[in-house]
């Protein structure tokens, strides 16, 4: 298969599924596929358009960090941020984060919910690495850097807890949503945020101690939301 030609062909023989990786020329985001059998049968032509993911909302400033992950009095087991999207979908939430130790039983769960009431509202989408699965423990350790090497880490919204939908979630531009990260198995995660100044005017940071959510007045997480306009 010629990967940059205007037209290209490849031959598949035998039964079963067929797959072919190819790269479109720079600046191209549409392509057509058609199947032709040896006996002359021809399928209809199907058009495909690649979706370009970009950064929608973001707040990059920080002057401190929040330790979280322990479901106990005096500790915070979840953090959150409200935001107002301008894109019609969200595929990822990126957080400036690090871990204080090697992850063993400290899973990460991401939820995106409608409205500004932290932990409430309709669950729009979610994502979780279950540390009961050894391979997923390895992924968390590879994904989240050790402290104090804070980095923006993309967490994909590729699992809806309610329906198993694998597509990026749809949102209504201009409406308020919030994302929250939780882990109840030890203070191991640290996340950057700006403690004052209300630098992201369309939202606010929140955190949860036991079952109680509270706003962090004037504070905003260092975050990005990514999606398709």
mmCIF file with all atom_site columns, N, CA, C and O in Angstrom, residues 31-66:
data_model
loop_
_atom_site.group_PDB
_atom_site.id
_atom_site.type_symbol
_atom_site.label_atom_id
_atom_site.label_alt_id
_atom_site.label_comp_id
_atom_site.label_asym_id
_atom_site.label_entity_id
_atom_site.label_seq_id
_atom_site.pdbx_PDB_ins_code
_atom_site.Cartn_x
_atom_site.Cartn_y
_atom_site.Cartn_z
_atom_site.occupancy
_atom_site.B_iso_or_equiv
_atom_site.pdbx_formal_charge
_atom_site.auth_seq_id
_atom_site.auth_comp_id
_atom_site.auth_asym_id
_atom_site.auth_atom_id
_atom_site.pdbx_PDB_model_num
ATOM 1   N N  . UNK A 1 31 ? -10.460 10.319  3.629   1.00 0.00 ? 31 UNK A N  1
ATOM 2   C CA . UNK A 1 31 ? -10.074 9.282   2.676   1.00 0.00 ? 31 UNK A CA 1
ATOM 3   C C  . UNK A 1 31 ? -11.277 8.386   2.405   1.00 0.00 ? 31 UNK A C  1
ATOM 4   O O  . UNK A 1 31 ? -12.249 8.372   3.168   1.00 0.00 ? 31 UNK A O  1
ATOM 5   N N  . UNK A 1 32 ? -11.222 7.660   1.295   1.00 0.00 ? 32 UNK A N  1
ATOM 6   C CA . UNK A 1 32 ? -12.283 6.746   0.892   1.00 0.00 ? 32 UNK A CA 1
ATOM 7   C C  . UNK A 1 32 ? -11.740 5.327   0.811   1.00 0.00 ? 32 UNK A C  1
ATOM 8   O O  . UNK A 1 32 ? -10.578 5.113   0.442   1.00 0.00 ? 32 UNK A O  1
ATOM 9   N N  . UNK A 1 33 ? -12.590 4.358   1.128   1.00 0.00 ? 33 UNK A N  1
ATOM 10  C CA . UNK A 1 33 ? -12.223 2.954   1.003   1.00 0.00 ? 33 UNK A CA 1
ATOM 11  C C  . UNK A 1 33 ? -13.271 2.223   0.164   1.00 0.00 ? 33 UNK A C  1
ATOM 12  O O  . UNK A 1 33 ? -14.477 2.456   0.305   1.00 0.00 ? 33 UNK A O  1
ATOM 13  N N  . UNK A 1 34 ? -12.778 1.305   -0.698  1.00 0.00 ? 34 UNK A N  1
ATOM 14  C CA . UNK A 1 34 ? -13.656 0.470   -1.505  1.00 0.00 ? 34 UNK A CA 1
ATOM 15  C C  . UNK A 1 34 ? -13.004 -0.890  -1.671  1.00 0.00 ? 34 UNK A C  1
ATOM 16  O O  . UNK A 1 34 ? -11.784 -0.979  -1.862  1.00 0.00 ? 34 UNK A O  1
ATOM 17  N N  . UNK A 1 35 ? -13.782 -1.942  -1.574  1.00 0.00 ? 35 UNK A N  1
ATOM 18  C CA . UNK A 1 35 ? -13.268 -3.307  -1.718  1.00 0.00 ? 35 UNK A CA 1
ATOM 19  C C  . UNK A 1 35 ? -13.661 -3.866  -3.090  1.00 0.00 ? 35 UNK A C  1
ATOM 20  O O  . UNK A 1 35 ? -14.793 -3.680  -3.551  1.00 0.00 ? 35 UNK A O  1
ATOM 21  N N  . UNK A 1 36 ? -12.698 -4.545  -3.726  1.00 0.00 ? 36 UNK A N  1
ATOM 22  C CA . UNK A 1 36 ? -12.932 -5.192  -5.020  1.00 0.00 ? 36 UNK A CA 1
ATOM 23  C C  . UNK A 1 36 ? -12.482 -6.640  -4.908  1.00 0.00 ? 36 UNK A C  1
ATOM 24  O O  . UNK A 1 36 ? -11.336 -6.918  -4.550  1.00 0.00 ? 36 UNK A O  1
ATOM 25  N N  . UNK A 1 37 ? -13.381 -7.585  -5.180  1.00 0.00 ? 37 UNK A N  1
ATOM 26  C CA . UNK A 1 37 ? -13.044 -8.995  -5.109  1.00 0.00 ? 37 UNK A CA 1
ATOM 27  C C  . UNK A 1 37 ? -12.467 -9.466  -6.446  1.00 0.00 ? 37 UNK A C  1
ATOM 28  O O  . UNK A 1 37 ? -12.655 -8.817  -7.485  1.00 0.00 ? 37 UNK A O  1
ATOM 29  N N  . UNK A 1 38 ? -11.777 -10.606 -6.386  1.00 0.00 ? 38 UNK A N  1
ATOM 30  C CA . UNK A 1 38 ? -11.131 -11.148 -7.586  1.00 0.00 ? 38 UNK A CA 1
ATOM 31  C C  . UNK A 1 38 ? -12.141 -11.486 -8.683  1.00 0.00 ? 38 UNK A C  1
ATOM 32  O O  . UNK A 1 38 ? -11.818 -11.433 -9.873  1.00 0.00 ? 38 UNK A O  1
ATOM 33  N N  . UNK A 1 39 ? -13.377 -11.818 -8.281  1.00 0.00 ? 39 UNK A N  1
ATOM 34  C CA . UNK A 1 39 ? -14.386 -12.175 -9.284  1.00 0.00 ? 39 UNK A CA 1
ATOM 35  C C  . UNK A 1 39 ? -15.124 -10.960 -9.829  1.00 0.00 ? 39 UNK A C  1
ATOM 36  O O  . UNK A 1 39 ? -16.071 -11.081 -10.598 1.00 0.00 ? 39 UNK A O  1
ATOM 37  N N  . UNK A 1 40 ? -14.697 -9.768  -9.406  1.00 0.00 ? 40 UNK A N  1
ATOM 38  C CA . UNK A 1 40 ? -15.276 -8.549  -9.966  1.00 0.00 ? 40 UNK A CA 1
ATOM 39  C C  . UNK A 1 40 ? -16.279 -7.836  -9.092  1.00 0.00 ? 40 UNK A C  1
ATOM 40  O O  . UNK A 1 40 ? -16.691 -6.715  -9.416  1.00 0.00 ? 40 UNK A O  1
ATOM 41  N N  . UNK A 1 41 ? -16.690 -8.456  -7.980  1.00 0.00 ? 41 UNK A N  1
ATOM 42  C CA . UNK A 1 41 ? -17.632 -7.782  -7.084  1.00 0.00 ? 41 UNK A CA 1
ATOM 43  C C  . UNK A 1 41 ? -16.975 -6.545  -6.469  1.00 0.00 ? 41 UNK A C  1
ATOM 44  O O  . UNK A 1 41 ? -15.820 -6.589  -6.040  1.00 0.00 ? 41 UNK A O  1
ATOM 45  N N  . UNK A 1 42 ? -17.733 -5.459  -6.421  1.00 0.00 ? 42 UNK A N  1
ATOM 46  C CA . UNK A 1 42 ? -17.213 -4.186  -5.910  1.00 0.00 ? 42 UNK A CA 1
ATOM 47  C C  . UNK A 1 42 ? -18.146 -3.664  -4.828  1.00 0.00 ? 42 UNK A C  1
ATOM 48  O O  . UNK A 1 42 ? -19.367 -3.637  -5.007  1.00 0.00 ? 42 UNK A O  1
ATOM 49  N N  . UNK A 1 43 ? -17.565 -3.231  -3.721  1.00 0.00 ? 43 UNK A N  1
ATOM 50  C CA . UNK A 1 43 ? -18.373 -2.646  -2.649  1.00 0.00 ? 43 UNK A CA 1
ATOM 51  C C  . UNK A 1 43 ? -18.639 -1.175  -2.938  1.00 0.00 ? 43 UNK A C  1
ATOM 52  O O  . UNK A 1 43 ? -18.031 -0.578  -3.827  1.00 0.00 ? 43 UNK A O  1
ATOM 53  N N  . UNK A 1 44 ? -19.552 -0.614  -2.185  1.00 0.00 ? 44 UNK A N  1
ATOM 54  C CA . UNK A 1 44 ? -19.749 0.832   -2.268  1.00 0.00 ? 44 UNK A CA 1
ATOM 55  C C  . UNK A 1 44 ? -18.541 1.539   -1.649  1.00 0.00 ? 44 UNK A C  1
ATOM 56  O O  . UNK A 1 44 ? -17.814 0.967   -0.836  1.00 0.00 ? 44 UNK A O  1
ATOM 57  N N  . UNK A 1 45 ? -18.334 2.761   -2.048  1.00 0.00 ? 45 UNK A N  1
ATOM 58  C CA . UNK A 1 45 ? -17.230 3.562   -1.512  1.00 0.00 ? 45 UNK A CA 1
ATOM 59  C C  . UNK A 1 45 ? -17.664 4.218   -0.206  1.00 0.00 ? 45 UNK A C  1
ATOM 60  O O  . UNK A 1 45 ? -18.726 4.844   -0.138  1.00 0.00 ? 45 UNK A O  1
ATOM 61  N N  . UNK A 1 46 ? -16.862 4.046   0.826   1.00 0.00 ? 46 UNK A N  1
ATOM 62  C CA . UNK A 1 46 ? -17.156 4.632   2.139   1.00 0.00 ? 46 UNK A CA 1
ATOM 63  C C  . UNK A 1 46 ? -16.165 5.740   2.430   1.00 0.00 ? 46 UNK A C  1
ATOM 64  O O  . UNK A 1 46 ? -14.953 5.549   2.300   1.00 0.00 ? 46 UNK A O  1
ATOM 65  N N  . UNK A 1 47 ? -16.680 6.905   2.801   1.00 0.00 ? 47 UNK A N  1
ATOM 66  C CA . UNK A 1 47 ? -15.832 8.055   3.100   1.00 0.00 ? 47 UNK A CA 1
ATOM 67  C C  . UNK A 1 47 ? -15.552 8.131   4.595   1.00 0.00 ? 47 UNK A C  1
ATOM 68  O O  . UNK A 1 47 ? -16.431 7.875   5.423   1.00 0.00 ? 47 UNK A O  1
ATOM 69  N N  . UNK A 1 48 ? -14.327 8.477   4.957   1.00 0.00 ? 48 UNK A N  1
ATOM 70  C CA . UNK A 1 48 ? -13.915 8.621   6.350   1.00 0.00 ? 48 UNK A CA 1
ATOM 71  C C  . UNK A 1 48 ? -13.293 9.998   6.547   1.00 0.00 ? 48 UNK A C  1
ATOM 72  O O  . UNK A 1 48 ? -12.574 10.502  5.686   1.00 0.00 ? 48 UNK A O  1
ATOM 73  N N  . UNK A 1 49 ? -13.568 10.583  7.690   1.00 0.00 ? 49 UNK A N  1
ATOM 74  C CA . UNK A 1 49 ? -12.958 11.856  8.067   1.00 0.00 ? 49 UNK A CA 1
ATOM 75  C C  . UNK A 1 49 ? -12.300 11.698  9.428   1.00 0.00 ? 49 UNK A C  1
ATOM 76  O O  . UNK A 1 49 ? -12.937 11.264  10.393  1.00 0.00 ? 49 UNK A O  1
ATOM 77  N N  . UNK A 1 50 ? -11.024 12.019  9.504   1.00 0.00 ? 50 UNK A N  1
ATOM 78  C CA . UNK A 1 50 ? -10.304 11.947  10.768  1.00 0.00 ? 50 UNK A CA 1
ATOM 79  C C  . UNK A 1 50 ? -10.665 13.145  11.640  1.00 0.00 ? 50 UNK A C  1
ATOM 80  O O  . UNK A 1 50 ? -10.762 14.272  11.156  1.00 0.00 ? 50 UNK A O  1
ATOM 81  N N  . UNK A 1 51 ? -10.859 12.882  12.916  1.00 0.00 ? 51 UNK A N  1
ATOM 82  C CA . UNK A 1 51 ? -11.177 13.951  13.850  1.00 0.00 ? 51 UNK A CA 1
ATOM 83  C C  . UNK A 1 51 ? -9.876  14.487  14.462  1.00 0.00 ? 51 UNK A C  1
ATOM 84  O O  . UNK A 1 51 ? -9.052  13.727  14.949  1.00 0.00 ? 51 UNK A O  1
ATOM 85  N N  . UNK A 1 52 ? -9.717  15.771  14.429  1.00 0.00 ? 52 UNK A N  1
ATOM 86  C CA . UNK A 1 52 ? -8.527  16.407  14.973  1.00 0.00 ? 52 UNK A CA 1
ATOM 87  C C  . UNK A 1 52 ? -8.796  16.837  16.404  1.00 0.00 ? 52 UNK A C  1
ATOM 88  O O  . UNK A 1 52 ? -9.687  17.652  16.664  1.00 0.00 ? 52 UNK A O  1
ATOM 89  N N  . UNK A 1 53 ? -8.041  16.293  17.335  1.00 0.00 ? 53 UNK A N  1
ATOM 90  C CA . UNK A 1 53 ? -8.212  16.634  18.748  1.00 0.00 ? 53 UNK A CA 1
ATOM 91  C C  . UNK A 1 53 ? -7.356  17.849  19.077  1.00 0.00 ? 53 UNK A C  1
ATOM 92  O O  . UNK A 1 53 ? -6.175  17.914  18.727  1.00 0.00 ? 53 UNK A O  1
ATOM 93  N N  . UNK A 1 54 ? -7.965  18.803  19.735  1.00 0.00 ? 54 UNK A N  1
ATOM 94  C CA . UNK A 1 54 ? -7.254  20.003  20.137  1.00 0.00 ? 54 UNK A CA 1
ATOM 95  C C  . UNK A 1 54 ? -7.529  20.334  21.590  1.00 0.00 ? 54 UNK A C  1
ATOM 96  O O  . UNK A 1 54 ? -8.362  19.711  22.250  1.00 0.00 ? 54 UNK A O  1
ATOM 97  N N  . UNK A 1 55 ? -6.816  21.335  22.105  1.00 0.00 ? 55 UNK A N  1
ATOM 98  C CA . UNK A 1 55 ? -7.013  21.779  23.478  1.00 0.00 ? 55 UNK A CA 1
ATOM 99  C C  . UNK A 1 55 ? -8.131  22.801  23.516  1.00 0.00 ? 55 UNK A C  1
ATOM 100 O O  . UNK A 1 55 ? -8.113  23.782  22.773  1.00 0.00 ? 55 UNK A O  1
ATOM 101 N N  . UNK A 1 56 ? -9.111  22.571  24.374  1.00 0.00 ? 56 UNK A N  1
ATOM 102 C CA . UNK A 1 56 ? -10.229 23.497  24.526  1.00 0.00 ? 56 UNK A CA 1
ATOM 103 C C  . UNK A 1 56 ? -9.977  24.417  25.719  1.00 0.00 ? 56 UNK A C  1
ATOM 104 O O  . UNK A 1 56 ? -9.463  25.504  25.591  1.00 0.00 ? 56 UNK A O  1
ATOM 105 N N  . UNK A 1 57 ? -10.302 23.951  26.922  1.00 0.00 ? 57 UNK A N  1
ATOM 106 C CA . UNK A 1 57 ? -10.108 24.757  28.121  1.00 0.00 ? 57 UNK A CA 1
ATOM 107 C C  . UNK A 1 57 ? -8.741  24.445  28.748  1.00 0.00 ? 57 UNK A C  1
ATOM 108 O O  . UNK A 1 57 ? -8.292  23.303  28.713  1.00 0.00 ? 57 UNK A O  1
ATOM 109 N N  . UNK A 1 58 ? -8.106  25.453  29.332  1.00 0.00 ? 58 UNK A N  1
ATOM 110 C CA . UNK A 1 58 ? -6.852  25.192  30.034  1.00 0.00 ? 58 UNK A CA 1
ATOM 111 C C  . UNK A 1 58 ? -6.542  26.309  31.020  1.00 0.00 ? 58 UNK A C  1
ATOM 112 O O  . UNK A 1 58 ? -6.971  27.461  30.845  1.00 0.00 ? 58 UNK A O  1
ATOM 113 N N  . UNK A 1 59 ? -5.821  25.917  32.046  1.00 0.00 ? 59 UNK A N  1
ATOM 114 C CA . UNK A 1 59 ? -5.315  26.836  33.058  1.00 0.00 ? 59 UNK A CA 1
ATOM 115 C C  . UNK A 1 59 ? -3.971  26.263  33.469  1.00 0.00 ? 59 UNK A C  1
ATOM 116 O O  . UNK A 1 59 ? -3.890  25.191  34.054  1.00 0.00 ? 59 UNK A O  1
ATOM 117 N N  . UNK A 1 60 ? -2.895  26.955  33.162  1.00 0.00 ? 60 UNK A N  1
ATOM 118 C CA . UNK A 1 60 ? -1.555  26.398  33.319  1.00 0.00 ? 60 UNK A CA 1
ATOM 119 C C  . UNK A 1 60 ? -0.783  26.965  34.506  1.00 0.00 ? 60 UNK A C  1
ATOM 120 O O  . UNK A 1 60 ? 0.276   26.440  34.844  1.00 0.00 ? 60 UNK A O  1
ATOM 121 N N  . UNK A 1 61 ? -1.292  28.005  35.129  1.00 0.00 ? 61 UNK A N  1
ATOM 122 C CA . UNK A 1 61 ? -0.555  28.639  36.226  1.00 0.00 ? 61 UNK A CA 1
ATOM 123 C C  . UNK A 1 61 ? -0.662  27.810  37.505  1.00 0.00 ? 61 UNK A C  1
ATOM 124 O O  . UNK A 1 61 ? -1.677  27.182  37.774  1.00 0.00 ? 61 UNK A O  1
ATOM 125 N N  . UNK A 1 62 ? 0.410   27.818  38.303  1.00 0.00 ? 62 UNK A N  1
ATOM 126 C CA . UNK A 1 62 ? 0.389   27.127  39.594  1.00 0.00 ? 62 UNK A CA 1
ATOM 127 C C  . UNK A 1 62 ? 1.407   27.764  40.526  1.00 0.00 ? 62 UNK A C  1
ATOM 128 O O  . UNK A 1 62 ? 2.411   28.317  40.075  1.00 0.00 ? 62 UNK A O  1
ATOM 129 N N  . UNK A 1 63 ? 1.122   27.713  41.814  1.00 0.00 ? 63 UNK A N  1
ATOM 130 C CA . UNK A 1 63 ? 2.080   28.192  42.806  1.00 0.00 ? 63 UNK A CA 1
ATOM 131 C C  . UNK A 1 63 ? 2.181   27.269  44.014  1.00 0.00 ? 63 UNK A C  1
ATOM 132 O O  . UNK A 1 63 ? 2.901   27.545  44.967  1.00 0.00 ? 63 UNK A O  1
ATOM 133 N N  . UNK A 1 64 ? 1.452   26.136  43.961  1.00 0.00 ? 64 UNK A N  1
ATOM 134 C CA . UNK A 1 64 ? 1.526   25.148  45.033  1.00 0.00 ? 64 UNK A CA 1
ATOM 135 C C  . UNK A 1 64 ? 0.970   23.826  44.503  1.00 0.00 ? 64 UNK A C  1
ATOM 136 O O  . UNK A 1 64 ? 0.607   23.730  43.328  1.00 0.00 ? 64 UNK A O  1
ATOM 137 N N  . UNK A 1 65 ? 0.893   22.810  45.360  1.00 0.00 ? 65 UNK A N  1
ATOM 138 C CA . UNK A 1 65 ? 0.321   21.534  44.923  1.00 0.00 ? 65 UNK A CA 1
ATOM 139 C C  . UNK A 1 65 ? -0.508  20.925  46.042  1.00 0.00 ? 65 UNK A C  1
ATOM 140 O O  . UNK A 1 65 ? -0.361  21.263  47.210  1.00 0.00 ? 65 UNK A O  1
ATOM 141 N N  . UNK A 1 66 ? -1.392  20.017  45.643  1.00 0.00 ? 66 UNK A N  1
ATOM 142 C CA . UNK A 1 66 ? -2.303  19.355  46.580  1.00 0.00 ? 66 UNK A CA 1
ATOM 143 C C  . UNK A 1 66 ? -1.987  17.867  46.649  1.00 0.00 ? 66 UNK A C  1
ATOM 144 O O  . UNK A 1 66 ? -1.980  17.174  45.629  1.00 0.00 ? 66 UNK A O  1
#
